[in-house]
CSV table of C-alpha atoms in Angstrom, one decimal:
chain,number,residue,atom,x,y,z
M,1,UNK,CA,35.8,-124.9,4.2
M,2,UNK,CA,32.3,-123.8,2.4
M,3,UNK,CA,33.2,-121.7,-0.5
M,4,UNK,CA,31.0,-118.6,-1.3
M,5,UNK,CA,27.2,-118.8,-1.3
M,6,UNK,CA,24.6,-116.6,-2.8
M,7,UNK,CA,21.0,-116.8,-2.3
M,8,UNK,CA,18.4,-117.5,-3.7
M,9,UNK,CA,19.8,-119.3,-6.2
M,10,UNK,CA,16.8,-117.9,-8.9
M,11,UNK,CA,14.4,-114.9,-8.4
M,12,UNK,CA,11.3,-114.2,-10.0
M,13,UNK,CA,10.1,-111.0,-9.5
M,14,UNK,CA,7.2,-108.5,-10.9
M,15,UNK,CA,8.2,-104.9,-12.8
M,16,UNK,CA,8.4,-102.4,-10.1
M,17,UNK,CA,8.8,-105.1,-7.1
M,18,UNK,CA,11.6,-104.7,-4.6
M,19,UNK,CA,14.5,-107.6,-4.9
M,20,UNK,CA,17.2,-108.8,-2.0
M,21,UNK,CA,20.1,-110.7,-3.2
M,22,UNK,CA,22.6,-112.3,-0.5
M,23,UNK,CA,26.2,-113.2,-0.6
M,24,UNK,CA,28.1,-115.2,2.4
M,25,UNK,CA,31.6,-114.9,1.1
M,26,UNK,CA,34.8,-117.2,2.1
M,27,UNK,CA,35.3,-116.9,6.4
M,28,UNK,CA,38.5,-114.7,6.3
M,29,UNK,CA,38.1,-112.9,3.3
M,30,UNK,CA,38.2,-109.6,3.6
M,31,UNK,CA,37.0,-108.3,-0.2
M,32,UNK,CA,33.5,-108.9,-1.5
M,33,UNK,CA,32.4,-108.1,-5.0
M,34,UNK,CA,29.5,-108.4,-7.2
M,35,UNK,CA,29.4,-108.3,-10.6
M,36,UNK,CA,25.9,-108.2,-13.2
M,37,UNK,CA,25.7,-111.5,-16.1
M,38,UNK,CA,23.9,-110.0,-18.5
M,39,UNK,CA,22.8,-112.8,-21.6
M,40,UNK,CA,25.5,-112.9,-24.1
M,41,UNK,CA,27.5,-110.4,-22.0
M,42,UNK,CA,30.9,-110.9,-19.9
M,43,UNK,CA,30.7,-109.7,-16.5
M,44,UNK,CA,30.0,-105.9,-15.4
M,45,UNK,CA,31.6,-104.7,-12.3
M,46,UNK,CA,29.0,-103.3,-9.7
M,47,UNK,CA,30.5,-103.0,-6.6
M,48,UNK,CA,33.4,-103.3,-4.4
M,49,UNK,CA,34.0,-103.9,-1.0
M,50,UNK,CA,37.3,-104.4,1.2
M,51,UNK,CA,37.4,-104.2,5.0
M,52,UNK,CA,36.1,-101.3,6.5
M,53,UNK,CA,37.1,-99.2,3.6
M,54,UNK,CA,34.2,-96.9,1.8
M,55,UNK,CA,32.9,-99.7,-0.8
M,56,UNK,CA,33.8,-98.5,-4.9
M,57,UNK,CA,30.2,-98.4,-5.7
M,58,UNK,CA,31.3,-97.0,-9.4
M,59,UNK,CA,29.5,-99.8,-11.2
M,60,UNK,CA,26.3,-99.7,-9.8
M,61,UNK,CA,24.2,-98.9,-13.1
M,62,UNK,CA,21.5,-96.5,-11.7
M,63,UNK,CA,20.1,-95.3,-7.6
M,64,UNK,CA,17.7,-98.0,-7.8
M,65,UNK,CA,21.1,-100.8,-6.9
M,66,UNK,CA,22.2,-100.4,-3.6
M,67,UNK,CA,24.7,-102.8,-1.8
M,68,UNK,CA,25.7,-103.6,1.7
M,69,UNK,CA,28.0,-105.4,3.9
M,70,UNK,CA,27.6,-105.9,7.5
M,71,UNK,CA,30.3,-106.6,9.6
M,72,UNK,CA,32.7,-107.1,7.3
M,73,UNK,CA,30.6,-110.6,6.0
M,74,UNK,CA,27.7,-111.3,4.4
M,75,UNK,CA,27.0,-108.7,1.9
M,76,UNK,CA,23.1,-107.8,0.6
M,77,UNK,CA,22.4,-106.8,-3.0
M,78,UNK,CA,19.3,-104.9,-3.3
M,79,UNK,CA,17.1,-103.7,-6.5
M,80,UNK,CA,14.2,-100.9,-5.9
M,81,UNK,CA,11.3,-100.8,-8.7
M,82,UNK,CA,12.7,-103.8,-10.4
M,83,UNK,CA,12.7,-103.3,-14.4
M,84,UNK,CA,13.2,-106.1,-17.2
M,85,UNK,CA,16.8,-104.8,-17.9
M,86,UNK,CA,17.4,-105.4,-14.5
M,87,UNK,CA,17.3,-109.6,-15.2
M,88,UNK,CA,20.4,-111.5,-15.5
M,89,UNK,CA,22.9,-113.6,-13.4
M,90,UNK,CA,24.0,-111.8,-10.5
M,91,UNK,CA,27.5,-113.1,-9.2
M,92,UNK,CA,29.5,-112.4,-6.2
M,93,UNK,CA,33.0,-113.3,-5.3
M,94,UNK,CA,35.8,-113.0,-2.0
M,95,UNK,CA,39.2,-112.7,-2.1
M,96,UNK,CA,41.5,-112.9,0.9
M,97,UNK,CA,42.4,-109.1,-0.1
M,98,UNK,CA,41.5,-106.8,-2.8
M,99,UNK,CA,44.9,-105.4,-3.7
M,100,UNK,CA,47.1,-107.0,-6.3
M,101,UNK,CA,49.9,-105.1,-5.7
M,102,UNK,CA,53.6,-105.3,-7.2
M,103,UNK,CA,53.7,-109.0,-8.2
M,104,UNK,CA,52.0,-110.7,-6.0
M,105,UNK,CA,47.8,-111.0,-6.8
M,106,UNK,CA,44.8,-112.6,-4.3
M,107,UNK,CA,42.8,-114.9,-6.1
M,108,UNK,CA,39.1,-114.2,-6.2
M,109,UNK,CA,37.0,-117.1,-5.7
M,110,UNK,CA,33.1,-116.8,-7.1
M,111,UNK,CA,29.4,-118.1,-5.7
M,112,UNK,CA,27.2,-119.9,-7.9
M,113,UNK,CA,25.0,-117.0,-8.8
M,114,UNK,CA,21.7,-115.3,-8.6
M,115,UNK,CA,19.5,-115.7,-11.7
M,116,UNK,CA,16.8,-112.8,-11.6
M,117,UNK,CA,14.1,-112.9,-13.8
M,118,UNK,CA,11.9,-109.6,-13.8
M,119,UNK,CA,8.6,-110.0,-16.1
I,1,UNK,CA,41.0,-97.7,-20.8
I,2,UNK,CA,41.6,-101.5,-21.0
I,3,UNK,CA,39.3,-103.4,-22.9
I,4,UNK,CA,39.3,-107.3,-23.4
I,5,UNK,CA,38.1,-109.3,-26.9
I,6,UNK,CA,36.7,-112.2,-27.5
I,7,UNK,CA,36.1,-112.7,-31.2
I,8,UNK,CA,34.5,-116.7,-31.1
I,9,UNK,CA,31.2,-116.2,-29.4
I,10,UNK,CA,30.9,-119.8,-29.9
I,11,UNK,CA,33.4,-123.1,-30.8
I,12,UNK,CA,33.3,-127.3,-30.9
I,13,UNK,CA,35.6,-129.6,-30.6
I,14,UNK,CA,35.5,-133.2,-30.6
I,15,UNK,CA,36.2,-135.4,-27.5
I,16,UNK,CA,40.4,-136.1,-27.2
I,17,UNK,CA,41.2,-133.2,-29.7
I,18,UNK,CA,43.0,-129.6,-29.0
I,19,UNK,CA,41.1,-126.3,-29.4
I,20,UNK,CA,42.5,-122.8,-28.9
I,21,UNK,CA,40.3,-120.0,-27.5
I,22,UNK,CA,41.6,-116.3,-28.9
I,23,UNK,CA,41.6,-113.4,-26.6
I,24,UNK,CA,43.3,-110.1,-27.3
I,25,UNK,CA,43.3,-106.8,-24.7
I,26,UNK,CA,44.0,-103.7,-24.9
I,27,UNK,CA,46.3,-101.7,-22.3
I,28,UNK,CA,49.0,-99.4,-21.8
I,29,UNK,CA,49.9,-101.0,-18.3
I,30,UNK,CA,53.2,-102.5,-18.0
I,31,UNK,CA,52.1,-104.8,-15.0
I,32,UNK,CA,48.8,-106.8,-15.0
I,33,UNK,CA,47.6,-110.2,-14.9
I,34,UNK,CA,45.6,-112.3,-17.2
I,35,UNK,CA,43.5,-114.8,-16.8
I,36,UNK,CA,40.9,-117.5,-18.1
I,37,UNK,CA,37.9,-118.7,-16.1
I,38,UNK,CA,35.8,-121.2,-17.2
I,39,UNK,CA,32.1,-121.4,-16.2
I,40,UNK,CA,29.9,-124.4,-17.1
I,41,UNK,CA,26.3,-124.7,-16.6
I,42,UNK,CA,26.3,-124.7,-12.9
I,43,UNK,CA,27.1,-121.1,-13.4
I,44,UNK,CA,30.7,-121.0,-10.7
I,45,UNK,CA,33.2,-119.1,-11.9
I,46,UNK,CA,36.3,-121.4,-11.8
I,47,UNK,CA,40.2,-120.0,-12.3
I,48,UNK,CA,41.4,-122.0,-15.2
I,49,UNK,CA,44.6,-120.3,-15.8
I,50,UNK,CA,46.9,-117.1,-14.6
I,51,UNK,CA,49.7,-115.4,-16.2
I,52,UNK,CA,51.6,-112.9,-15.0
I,53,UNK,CA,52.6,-110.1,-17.4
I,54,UNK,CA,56.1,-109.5,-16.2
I,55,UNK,CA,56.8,-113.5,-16.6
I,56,UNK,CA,57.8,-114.8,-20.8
I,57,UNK,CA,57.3,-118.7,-19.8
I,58,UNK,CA,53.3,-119.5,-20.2
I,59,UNK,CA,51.6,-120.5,-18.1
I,60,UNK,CA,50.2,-124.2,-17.9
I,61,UNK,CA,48.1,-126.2,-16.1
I,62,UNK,CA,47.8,-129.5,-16.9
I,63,UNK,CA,45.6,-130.1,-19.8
I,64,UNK,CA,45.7,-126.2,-20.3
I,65,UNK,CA,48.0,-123.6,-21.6
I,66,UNK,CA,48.5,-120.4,-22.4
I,67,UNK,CA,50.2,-118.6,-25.4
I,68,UNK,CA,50.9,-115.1,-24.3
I,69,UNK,CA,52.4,-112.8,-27.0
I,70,UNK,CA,52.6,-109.6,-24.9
I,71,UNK,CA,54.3,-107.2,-28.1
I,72,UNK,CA,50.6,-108.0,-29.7
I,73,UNK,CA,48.5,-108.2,-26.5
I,74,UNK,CA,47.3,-111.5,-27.3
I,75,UNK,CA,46.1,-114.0,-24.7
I,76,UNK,CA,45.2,-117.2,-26.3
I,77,UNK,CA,44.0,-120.7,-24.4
I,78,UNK,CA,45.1,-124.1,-25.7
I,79,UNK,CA,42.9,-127.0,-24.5
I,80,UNK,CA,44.5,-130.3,-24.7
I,81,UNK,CA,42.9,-133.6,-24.9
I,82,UNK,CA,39.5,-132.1,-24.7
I,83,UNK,CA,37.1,-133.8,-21.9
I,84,UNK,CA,33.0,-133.4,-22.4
I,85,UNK,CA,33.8,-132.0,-18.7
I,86,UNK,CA,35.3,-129.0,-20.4
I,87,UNK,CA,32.1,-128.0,-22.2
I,88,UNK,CA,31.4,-124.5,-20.5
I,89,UNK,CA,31.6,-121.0,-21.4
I,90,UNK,CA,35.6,-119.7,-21.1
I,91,UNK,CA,35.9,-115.9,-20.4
I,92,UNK,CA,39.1,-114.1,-20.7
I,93,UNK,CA,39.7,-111.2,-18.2
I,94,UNK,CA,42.7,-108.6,-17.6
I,95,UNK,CA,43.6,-106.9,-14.5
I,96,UNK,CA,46.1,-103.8,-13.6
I,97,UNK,CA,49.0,-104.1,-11.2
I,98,UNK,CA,49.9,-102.4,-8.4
I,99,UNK,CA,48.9,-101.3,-5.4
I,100,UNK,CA,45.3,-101.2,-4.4
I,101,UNK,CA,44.1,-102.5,-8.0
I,102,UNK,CA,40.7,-104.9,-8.0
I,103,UNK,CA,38.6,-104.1,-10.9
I,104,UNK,CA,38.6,-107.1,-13.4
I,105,UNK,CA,37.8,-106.8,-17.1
I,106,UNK,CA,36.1,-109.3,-18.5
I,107,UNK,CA,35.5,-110.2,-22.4
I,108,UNK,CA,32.0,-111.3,-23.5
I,109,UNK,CA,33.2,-115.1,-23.0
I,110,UNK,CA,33.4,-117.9,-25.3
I,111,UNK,CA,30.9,-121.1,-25.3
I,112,UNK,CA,32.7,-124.1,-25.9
I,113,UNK,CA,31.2,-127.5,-26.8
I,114,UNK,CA,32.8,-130.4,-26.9
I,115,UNK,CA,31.6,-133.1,-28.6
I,116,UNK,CA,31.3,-136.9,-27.8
């Protein structure tokens, strides 16, 4: 089976343009996340999604991120009024859950990335 | 809060020798999981290695192993017989146990070379 994809794989984008990011994660798995590369930097935590639970949208870094996921799939990353901060690798992954609960855990399984370049 | 450390922004290695990649965390969690991914150019996120907190054997995987001293919260990664395929960046990353847990912590990575 295809393992996640993310496209495009690079984005080059104007200050203050709108940007779509897309993530098709594993067929069956029912948690999405995406996570911000920063250069230098490990990964940041942006957003959460599992089933048809309200997504954790804790990590998102400002109103202008905005993420979502329809029918329970493919998941959309979007960036209003792009700024220069805003580049980096943008990463998504799946697991078959999201929980690891007690001792068992659900191993999360990444895409190549989203490189966005904002000049 | 947990927090993750990478102190070697950078490391070589020559091809066929052994390198260790240091990682210490921070937590006052009894039950979590630690792991090391490895990401080379291509940018994909691979699973290198998992340990379990509640297990004392470390874990190993082929070529790799870990050396998980859990009274110091340290989380090292032996590499074995290094390969040039192993060039890549290595990040360390922590998360909680129990239910309903999902947010990994990731250290600022490690680049590894290894050298023909």
């Amino acid at each position: 089976g295809a393992g996640v994809s993310q496209s495009p794989s690079n984005k080059v984008t104007e200050k203050g343009k709108d940007v779509e990011l897309r993530c098709d994660p594993i067929s069956g798995h029912t948690a999405l996340y995406w996570y911000r590369q920063s250069l230098g930097q490990g990964l940041e935590f942006l957003i959460y999604f599992q089933g048809n639970s309200a997504p954790d949208k804790s990590g998102l870094p400002s109103d202008r991120f905005s993420a979502e996921r329809t029918g329970g799939s493919v998941s959309t990353l979007t960036i209003q009024r792009t700024q220069q901060e805003d580049s980096a690798v943008y990463l998504c992954a799946s697991s078959f859950m999201g929980l690891a609960g007690g001792r068992s855990y659900n191993e999360q399984f990444f895409g190549p990335g989203t490189r966005l370049t904002v000049l | 809060a947990q927090t993750v450390t990478q102190s070697q922004p950078e490391m070589s290695v020559q091809e066929a020798e052994t390198v260790t990649l240091s990682c210490t965390y921070d937590t006052s969690e009894s039950n979590y999981y630690l792991f090391w991914y490895k990401q080379p150019p291509s940018r994909q996120m691979i699973l290198v290695i998992r340990q379990e907190a509640y297990k004392q054997q470390n874990a190993t995987e082929n070529r790799f192993s870990v050396n998980f001293q859990k009274a110091a919260k340290s989380f090292s990664l032996k590499i074995s017989d290094s390969q040039l395929g192993d060039t890549a960046m290595y990040f360390c990353a922590f998360i909680k146990g129990g239910s309903r847990t999902y947010k990994y912590i990731f250290g600022t990575g490690t680049r590894l070379k290894v050298l023909a």
